[in-house]
Amino acid sequence: MDAKVISLLANKPDTLNGRLQVLHECLRQSLPQTKQSSCLLYDEKTDLLKKFLSSHHFTNGGYDECIHLKSNQALFTLCQQEEGKLVSFDTDDSIWRHFQQDPDSVTAFIIPIKQAQRFIGFVCFETEFLAENLNDTAINTLILYAQFISMMINEEFSLVNTLLATVRAARDFTDFRDFETGLHLDRMACYARIIATHLAKKHRLSDEFIEHMYLFARLHDIGKIGISDSILNKPGRLDDAERSIMKTHVSKGVDMLEQVLQDYNLVDMRDTDMMRNIVACHHEYIDGSGYPKGLKGDDIPLEARIATVADIFDALTCHRPYKKPWPLEDAIAELEKMQQANKLDAECVAAVRENKAEFEKIMKELSDDKK
Ligand SMILES: [Fe+2]
Ligand SMILES: [Fe+2]
């Protein structure tokens, strides 16, 4: 069975979700009663548990909202354990229904997944089995598949962590002090995720896309490591020559990303396009007046349009060497002005307006003053 899984995976489905579907099909050969395999991810900063992957399109009956892990005793207990829990959807606490993707599932086996001892989420297998029919052999098979799934997720996350750690190490080594200090990257990633979630229905974005948006948005400015300290930290506006040097952070970032992907043998790794697009296009404007390529409209990938709006929103609302933080309403008004001037994506800007309470919450929770 293991050899079969490995050979199916060797076909390299493009996305994590694609690989989960392959694993799910293999699992069904041993346990045809398994109806769905899915995965929920945990975000420590916000304490939210969110669905991330599913072997099928989500068909659940409205149980797709996030769950606060710490506010739920049963989930909180399970996340601290090593073993899984067998849940009957009929009789057990309604909290477990958040895991149910297929309305016909009777039971689920839910297993916490960890990365270096840290809880990162749950894998859930829904089955047609009644709890009493799920014997030890079946449970061991489910545990084995949960391990495959968690390995697959860990592989993906360690790529981004490697990239971020490389940048951080280089920065420490050269004593660079990023002028976008503090929690800029954390806030910007949260804003990008809110916008992506808002656009999900219309653009048919998967949960995987949304989570990758959150993960990869942090990389947008990795090229700034190649810009000198005197320009990065200049306590005033840049002159023309300095500005053109600053603009090279985009091509430097793309080169750096390629180099790291090559060094770690990840050039063909799935989902790296999204990473590249964010780094390469986060300064492009809808009317073609951005840089470095002057791309227009839909030629700018959606992930980059989202990152641009999230990045500018944070730049406006936080302290910079040359400016004070803008209030929320003023920042949204500025984004709208830029959108009317055909610089920013209209849907992304509308997403900020329509989710302003959530944006405000992130501004407060991840404020640099709190560090
Ligand atoms: Fe940038
Ligand atoms: Fe930025």
PDB file of C-alpha atoms in Angstrom, residues 1-211:
ATOM      1  CA  MET A   1       0.000   0.000   0.000  1.00  0.00           C
ATOM      2  CA  ASP A   2       2.788   2.442   0.864  1.00  0.00           C
ATOM      3  CA  ALA A   3       4.456   1.853  -2.498  1.00  0.00           C
ATOM      4  CA  LYS A   4       1.194   2.628  -4.248  1.00  0.00           C
ATOM      5  CA  VAL A   5       0.778   5.895  -2.359  1.00  0.00           C
ATOM      6  CA  ILE A   6       4.331   6.877  -3.188  1.00  0.00           C
ATOM      7  CA  SER A   7       3.916   6.098  -6.880  1.00  0.00           C
ATOM      8  CA  LEU A   8       0.664   8.062  -7.091  1.00  0.00           C
ATOM      9  CA  LEU A   9       2.298  10.990  -5.364  1.00  0.00           C
ATOM     10  CA  ALA A  10       5.219  10.803  -7.757  1.00  0.00           C
ATOM     11  CA  ASN A  11       2.826  12.157 -10.400  1.00  0.00           C
ATOM     12  CA  LYS A  12       3.068  15.370  -8.437  1.00  0.00           C
ATOM     13  CA  PRO A  13      -0.418  16.739  -8.254  1.00  0.00           C
ATOM     14  CA  ASP A  14      -0.103  20.521  -8.462  1.00  0.00           C
ATOM     15  CA  THR A  15      -1.538  21.419  -5.144  1.00  0.00           C
ATOM     16  CA  LEU A  16      -1.702  20.149  -1.604  1.00  0.00           C
ATOM     17  CA  ASN A  17      -5.390  19.564  -2.119  1.00  0.00           C
ATOM     18  CA  GLY A  18      -4.613  17.470  -5.202  1.00  0.00           C
ATOM     19  CA  ARG A  19      -2.243  15.351  -3.173  1.00  0.00           C
ATOM     20  CA  LEU A  20      -4.790  14.996  -0.408  1.00  0.00           C
ATOM     21  CA  GLN A  21      -7.262  13.679  -2.983  1.00  0.00           C
ATOM     22  CA  VAL A  22      -4.716  11.079  -4.108  1.00  0.00           C
ATOM     23  CA  LEU A  23      -4.151   9.990  -0.518  1.00  0.00           C
ATOM     24  CA  HIS A  24      -7.886   9.857   0.054  1.00  0.00           C
ATOM     25  CA  GLU A  25      -8.380   7.584  -2.961  1.00  0.00           C
ATOM     26  CA  CYS A  26      -5.637   5.271  -1.695  1.00  0.00           C
ATOM     27  CA  LEU A  27      -7.191   5.237   1.734  1.00  0.00           C
ATOM     28  CA  ARG A  28     -10.541   4.297   0.221  1.00  0.00           C
ATOM     29  CA  GLN A  29      -8.972   1.199  -1.283  1.00  0.00           C
ATOM     30  CA  SER A  30      -8.272  -0.068   2.222  1.00  0.00           C
ATOM     31  CA  LEU A  31     -11.264   1.533   3.882  1.00  0.00           C
ATOM     32  CA  PRO A  32     -13.988   2.178   1.295  1.00  0.00           C
ATOM     33  CA  GLN A  33     -16.222   3.438   4.077  1.00  0.00           C
ATOM     34  CA  THR A  34     -14.107   6.602   4.362  1.00  0.00           C
ATOM     35  CA  LYS A  35     -16.204   9.372   2.843  1.00  0.00           C
ATOM     36  CA  GLN A  36     -14.037  12.442   3.296  1.00  0.00           C
ATOM     37  CA  SER A  37     -10.551  13.361   4.349  1.00  0.00           C
ATOM     38  CA  SER A  38     -10.013  16.928   5.441  1.00  0.00           C
ATOM     39  CA  CYS A  39      -7.678  19.135   7.369  1.00  0.00           C
ATOM     40  CA  LEU A  40      -8.139  22.165   9.613  1.00  0.00           C
ATOM     41  CA  LEU A  41      -5.234  24.463  10.374  1.00  0.00           C
ATOM     42  CA  TYR A  42      -4.589  26.360  13.565  1.00  0.00           C
ATOM     43  CA  ASP A  43      -3.320  29.919  13.713  1.00  0.00           C
ATOM     44  CA  GLU A  44      -1.660  30.556  17.059  1.00  0.00           C
ATOM     45  CA  LYS A  45      -1.755  34.328  16.761  1.00  0.00           C
ATOM     46  CA  THR A  46      -5.515  34.551  16.383  1.00  0.00           C
ATOM     47  CA  ASP A  47      -6.401  31.230  18.099  1.00  0.00           C
ATOM     48  CA  LEU A  48      -8.499  30.367  15.060  1.00  0.00           C
ATOM     49  CA  LEU A  49      -8.985  26.949  13.582  1.00  0.00           C
ATOM     50  CA  LYS A  50      -9.890  27.032   9.892  1.00  0.00           C
ATOM     51  CA  LYS A  51     -10.609  24.446   7.262  1.00  0.00           C
ATOM     52  CA  PHE A  52      -7.709  24.144   4.870  1.00  0.00           C
ATOM     53  CA  LEU A  53      -7.901  21.038   2.728  1.00  0.00           C
ATOM     54  CA  SER A  54     -10.620  18.607   1.763  1.00  0.00           C
ATOM     55  CA  SER A  55     -10.694  15.570  -0.479  1.00  0.00           C
ATOM     56  CA  HIS A  56     -13.967  16.859  -1.930  1.00  0.00           C
ATOM     57  CA  HIS A  57     -15.412  20.250  -2.604  1.00  0.00           C
ATOM     58  CA  PHE A  58     -16.891  21.523   0.566  1.00  0.00           C
ATOM     59  CA  THR A  59     -20.501  20.572   0.858  1.00  0.00           C
ATOM     60  CA  ASN A  60     -21.038  21.093   4.539  1.00  0.00           C
ATOM     61  CA  GLY A  61     -24.220  22.666   5.777  1.00  0.00           C
ATOM     62  CA  GLY A  62     -22.957  25.991   6.994  1.00  0.00           C
ATOM     63  CA  TYR A  63     -20.391  24.766   9.488  1.00  0.00           C
ATOM     64  CA  ASP A  64     -17.566  26.478   7.729  1.00  0.00           C
ATOM     65  CA  GLU A  65     -16.920  29.372  10.061  1.00  0.00           C
ATOM     66  CA  CYS A  66     -13.732  29.525  12.096  1.00  0.00           C
ATOM     67  CA  ILE A  67     -13.585  28.095  15.582  1.00  0.00           C
ATOM     68  CA  HIS A  68     -11.735  29.645  18.493  1.00  0.00           C
ATOM     69  CA  LEU A  69      -9.749  26.727  19.797  1.00  0.00           C
ATOM     70  CA  LYS A  70      -9.223  27.874  23.360  1.00  0.00           C
ATOM     71  CA  SER A  71     -12.869  28.679  23.873  1.00  0.00           C
ATOM     72  CA  ASN A  72     -13.790  25.071  23.236  1.00  0.00           C
ATOM     73  CA  GLN A  73     -12.744  22.669  25.956  1.00  0.00           C
ATOM     74  CA  ALA A  74     -13.185  19.467  23.933  1.00  0.00           C
ATOM     75  CA  LEU A  75     -11.052  20.690  21.029  1.00  0.00           C
ATOM     76  CA  PHE A  76      -8.493  22.243  23.319  1.00  0.00           C
ATOM     77  CA  THR A  77      -8.093  18.944  25.171  1.00  0.00           C
ATOM     78  CA  LEU A  78      -7.754  17.000  21.928  1.00  0.00           C
ATOM     79  CA  CYS A  79      -5.085  19.342  20.536  1.00  0.00           C
ATOM     80  CA  GLN A  80      -2.864  18.582  23.511  1.00  0.00           C
ATOM     81  CA  GLN A  81      -3.049  14.849  22.984  1.00  0.00           C
ATOM     82  CA  GLU A  82      -1.124  12.572  20.692  1.00  0.00           C
ATOM     83  CA  GLU A  83      -3.996  10.261  19.849  1.00  0.00           C
ATOM     84  CA  GLY A  84      -7.073  10.811  17.776  1.00  0.00           C
ATOM     85  CA  LYS A  85     -10.687  10.825  18.884  1.00  0.00           C
ATOM     86  CA  LEU A  86     -13.619   8.932  17.477  1.00  0.00           C
ATOM     87  CA  VAL A  87     -16.708  11.098  17.211  1.00  0.00           C
ATOM     88  CA  SER A  88     -20.304  10.169  16.396  1.00  0.00           C
ATOM     89  CA  PHE A  89     -21.921  13.073  14.621  1.00  0.00           C
ATOM     90  CA  ASP A  90     -25.393  11.971  15.733  1.00  0.00           C
ATOM     91  CA  THR A  91     -24.869  11.972  19.424  1.00  0.00           C
ATOM     92  CA  ASP A  92     -21.799  13.947  20.333  1.00  0.00           C
ATOM     93  CA  ASP A  93     -21.435  17.607  21.142  1.00  0.00           C
ATOM     94  CA  SER A  94     -22.291  19.831  18.192  1.00  0.00           C
ATOM     95  CA  ILE A  95     -18.743  21.240  18.153  1.00  0.00           C
ATOM     96  CA  TRP A  96     -17.598  18.195  16.195  1.00  0.00           C
ATOM     97  CA  ARG A  97     -19.962  19.112  13.405  1.00  0.00           C
ATOM     98  CA  HIS A  98     -17.437  21.711  12.322  1.00  0.00           C
ATOM     99  CA  PHE A  99     -15.454  18.795  11.007  1.00  0.00           C
ATOM    100  CA  GLN A 100     -18.299  17.259   9.057  1.00  0.00           C
ATOM    101  CA  GLN A 101     -18.048  17.932   5.322  1.00  0.00           C
ATOM    102  CA  ASP A 102     -20.327  15.161   4.119  1.00  0.00           C
ATOM    103  CA  PRO A 103     -23.844  15.211   5.561  1.00  0.00           C
ATOM    104  CA  ASP A 104     -24.065  11.403   5.271  1.00  0.00           C
ATOM    105  CA  SER A 105     -21.036  10.694   7.432  1.00  0.00           C
ATOM    106  CA  VAL A 106     -21.864   8.936  10.644  1.00  0.00           C
ATOM    107  CA  THR A 107     -18.593   9.084  12.518  1.00  0.00           C
ATOM    108  CA  ALA A 108     -15.300  10.875  12.239  1.00  0.00           C
ATOM    109  CA  PHE A 109     -11.834  10.074  13.437  1.00  0.00           C
ATOM    110  CA  ILE A 110     -10.068  13.324  14.315  1.00  0.00           C
ATOM    111  CA  ILE A 111      -6.317  13.417  14.847  1.00  0.00           C
ATOM    112  CA  PRO A 112      -4.200  16.367  16.045  1.00  0.00           C
ATOM    113  CA  ILE A 113      -1.173  17.094  13.846  1.00  0.00           C
ATOM    114  CA  LYS A 114       2.035  18.603  15.128  1.00  0.00           C
ATOM    115  CA  GLN A 115       5.180  20.181  13.802  1.00  0.00           C
ATOM    116  CA  ALA A 116       8.179  19.981  16.138  1.00  0.00           C
ATOM    117  CA  GLN A 117       5.818  19.282  19.078  1.00  0.00           C
ATOM    118  CA  ARG A 118       3.715  22.316  18.212  1.00  0.00           C
ATOM    119  CA  PHE A 119       0.057  21.779  17.422  1.00  0.00           C
ATOM    120  CA  ILE A 120      -0.706  22.939  13.874  1.00  0.00           C
ATOM    121  CA  GLY A 121      -4.150  21.521  13.154  1.00  0.00           C
ATOM    122  CA  PHE A 122      -6.415  18.515  12.847  1.00  0.00           C
ATOM    123  CA  VAL A 123      -6.830  15.839  10.221  1.00  0.00           C
ATOM    124  CA  CYS A 124     -10.342  14.470  10.042  1.00  0.00           C
ATOM    125  CA  PHE A 125     -11.569  11.298   8.371  1.00  0.00           C
ATOM    126  CA  GLU A 126     -15.310  10.922   8.020  1.00  0.00           C
ATOM    127  CA  THR A 127     -16.672   7.418   7.697  1.00  0.00           C
ATOM    128  CA  GLU A 128     -19.881   5.493   7.266  1.00  0.00           C
ATOM    129  CA  PHE A 129     -18.820   3.245  10.117  1.00  0.00           C
ATOM    130  CA  LEU A 130     -20.726   3.290  13.340  1.00  0.00           C
ATOM    131  CA  ALA A 131     -18.261   3.912  16.137  1.00  0.00           C
ATOM    132  CA  GLU A 132     -18.468   0.310  17.347  1.00  0.00           C
ATOM    133  CA  ASN A 133     -17.499  -1.009  13.902  1.00  0.00           C
ATOM    134  CA  LEU A 134     -14.314   0.974  13.625  1.00  0.00           C
ATOM    135  CA  ASN A 135     -11.804  -1.633  14.790  1.00  0.00           C
ATOM    136  CA  ASP A 136      -8.133  -1.260  15.673  1.00  0.00           C
ATOM    137  CA  THR A 137      -6.903  -2.169  12.173  1.00  0.00           C
ATOM    138  CA  ALA A 138      -9.071   0.539  10.637  1.00  0.00           C
ATOM    139  CA  ILE A 139      -7.945   3.079  13.218  1.00  0.00           C
ATOM    140  CA  ASN A 140      -4.283   2.238  12.613  1.00  0.00           C
ATOM    141  CA  THR A 141      -4.793   2.765   8.892  1.00  0.00           C
ATOM    142  CA  LEU A 142      -6.353   6.173   9.557  1.00  0.00           C
ATOM    143  CA  ILE A 143      -3.460   7.131  11.836  1.00  0.00           C
ATOM    144  CA  LEU A 144      -0.977   6.155   9.120  1.00  0.00           C
ATOM    145  CA  TYR A 145      -2.765   8.335   6.568  1.00  0.00           C
ATOM    146  CA  ALA A 146      -2.954  11.215   9.036  1.00  0.00           C
ATOM    147  CA  GLN A 147       0.837  10.967   9.260  1.00  0.00           C
ATOM    148  CA  PHE A 148       1.148  11.140   5.477  1.00  0.00           C
ATOM    149  CA  ILE A 149      -1.048  14.224   5.425  1.00  0.00           C
ATOM    150  CA  SER A 150       0.834  15.942   8.211  1.00  0.00           C
ATOM    151  CA  MET A 151       4.166  15.194   6.495  1.00  0.00           C
ATOM    152  CA  MET A 152       2.820  16.730   3.326  1.00  0.00           C
ATOM    153  CA  ILE A 153       1.724  19.889   5.137  1.00  0.00           C
ATOM    154  CA  ASN A 154       4.947  20.137   7.127  1.00  0.00           C
ATOM    155  CA  GLU A 155       6.969  19.935   3.919  1.00  0.00           C
ATOM    156  CA  GLU A 156       5.114  22.917   2.496  1.00  0.00           C
ATOM    157  CA  PHE A 157       5.357  25.002   5.657  1.00  0.00           C
ATOM    158  CA  SER A 158       9.003  24.316   6.161  1.00  0.00           C
ATOM    159  CA  LEU A 159       9.667  25.815   2.729  1.00  0.00           C
ATOM    160  CA  VAL A 160       8.185  29.165   3.729  1.00  0.00           C
ATOM    161  CA  ASN A 161       9.817  29.011   7.148  1.00  0.00           C
ATOM    162  CA  THR A 162      13.144  28.268   5.468  1.00  0.00           C
ATOM    163  CA  LEU A 163      12.743  31.290   3.216  1.00  0.00           C
ATOM    164  CA  LEU A 164      11.804  33.548   6.104  1.00  0.00           C
ATOM    165  CA  ALA A 165      14.606  32.174   8.285  1.00  0.00           C
ATOM    166  CA  THR A 166      17.114  32.710   5.463  1.00  0.00           C
ATOM    167  CA  VAL A 167      16.024  36.312   5.131  1.00  0.00           C
ATOM    168  CA  ARG A 168      16.088  36.844   8.878  1.00  0.00           C
ATOM    169  CA  ALA A 169      19.530  35.267   9.217  1.00  0.00           C
ATOM    170  CA  ALA A 170      20.917  37.382   6.397  1.00  0.00           C
ATOM    171  CA  ARG A 171      19.421  40.465   7.976  1.00  0.00           C
ATOM    172  CA  ASP A 172      20.897  39.692  11.399  1.00  0.00           C
ATOM    173  CA  PHE A 173      24.237  38.894   9.869  1.00  0.00           C
ATOM    174  CA  THR A 174      24.513  42.118   7.932  1.00  0.00           C
ATOM    175  CA  ASP A 175      22.939  44.133  10.715  1.00  0.00           C
ATOM    176  CA  PHE A 176      20.224  45.363   8.423  1.00  0.00           C
ATOM    177  CA  ARG A 177      17.311  46.891  10.187  1.00  0.00           C
ATOM    178  CA  ASP A 178      14.302  46.556   7.991  1.00  0.00           C
ATOM    179  CA  PHE A 179      12.523  49.844   7.832  1.00  0.00           C
ATOM    180  CA  GLU A 180       9.302  47.903   7.820  1.00  0.00           C
ATOM    181  CA  THR A 181       9.975  46.816  11.348  1.00  0.00           C
ATOM    182  CA  GLY A 182       7.740  45.244  13.876  1.00  0.00           C
ATOM    183  CA  LEU A 183       4.732  43.236  13.015  1.00  0.00           C
ATOM    184  CA  HIS A 184       4.241  44.587   9.484  1.00  0.00           C
ATOM    185  CA  LEU A 185       4.545  41.145   7.914  1.00  0.00           C
ATOM    186  CA  ASP A 186       2.145  39.548  10.381  1.00  0.00           C
ATOM    187  CA  ARG A 187      -0.478  42.247   9.952  1.00  0.00           C
ATOM    188  CA  MET A 188      -0.106  42.332   6.201  1.00  0.00           C
ATOM    189  CA  ALA A 189      -0.548  38.548   5.987  1.00  0.00           C
ATOM    190  CA  CYS A 190      -3.742  38.779   8.064  1.00  0.00           C
ATOM    191  CA  TYR A 191      -5.117  41.595   5.879  1.00  0.00           C
ATOM    192  CA  ALA A 192      -4.316  39.608   2.744  1.00  0.00           C
ATOM    193  CA  ARG A 193      -6.196  36.631   4.125  1.00  0.00           C
ATOM    194  CA  ILE A 194      -9.281  38.716   4.968  1.00  0.00           C
ATOM    195  CA  ILE A 195      -9.360  40.110   1.414  1.00  0.00           C
ATOM    196  CA  ALA A 196      -8.865  36.653  -0.140  1.00  0.00           C
ATOM    197  CA  THR A 197     -11.635  35.211   2.027  1.00  0.00           C
ATOM    198  CA  HIS A 198     -13.945  38.004   0.903  1.00  0.00           C
ATOM    199  CA  LEU A 199     -13.220  37.287  -2.762  1.00  0.00           C
ATOM    200  CA  ALA A 200     -13.348  33.505  -2.393  1.00  0.00           C
ATOM    201  CA  LYS A 201     -16.888  32.925  -3.580  1.00  0.00           C
ATOM    202  CA  LYS A 202     -16.733  35.142  -6.649  1.00  0.00           C
ATOM    203  CA  HIS A 203     -13.297  33.985  -7.766  1.00  0.00           C
ATOM    204  CA  ARG A 204     -13.836  30.394  -6.670  1.00  0.00           C
ATOM    205  CA  LEU A 205     -10.764  30.517  -4.460  1.00  0.00           C
ATOM    206  CA  SER A 206     -10.026  27.370  -2.498  1.00  0.00           C
ATOM    207  CA  ASP A 207      -9.228  27.351   1.188  1.00  0.00           C
ATOM    208  CA  GLU A 208      -5.735  26.342   0.170  1.00  0.00           C
ATOM    209  CA  PHE A 209      -5.390  29.530  -1.912  1.00  0.00           C
ATOM    210  CA  ILE A 210      -6.510  31.594   1.067  1.00  0.00           C
ATOM    211  CA  GLU A 211      -4.070  29.963   3.463  1.00  0.00           C
TER     212      GLU A 211
END
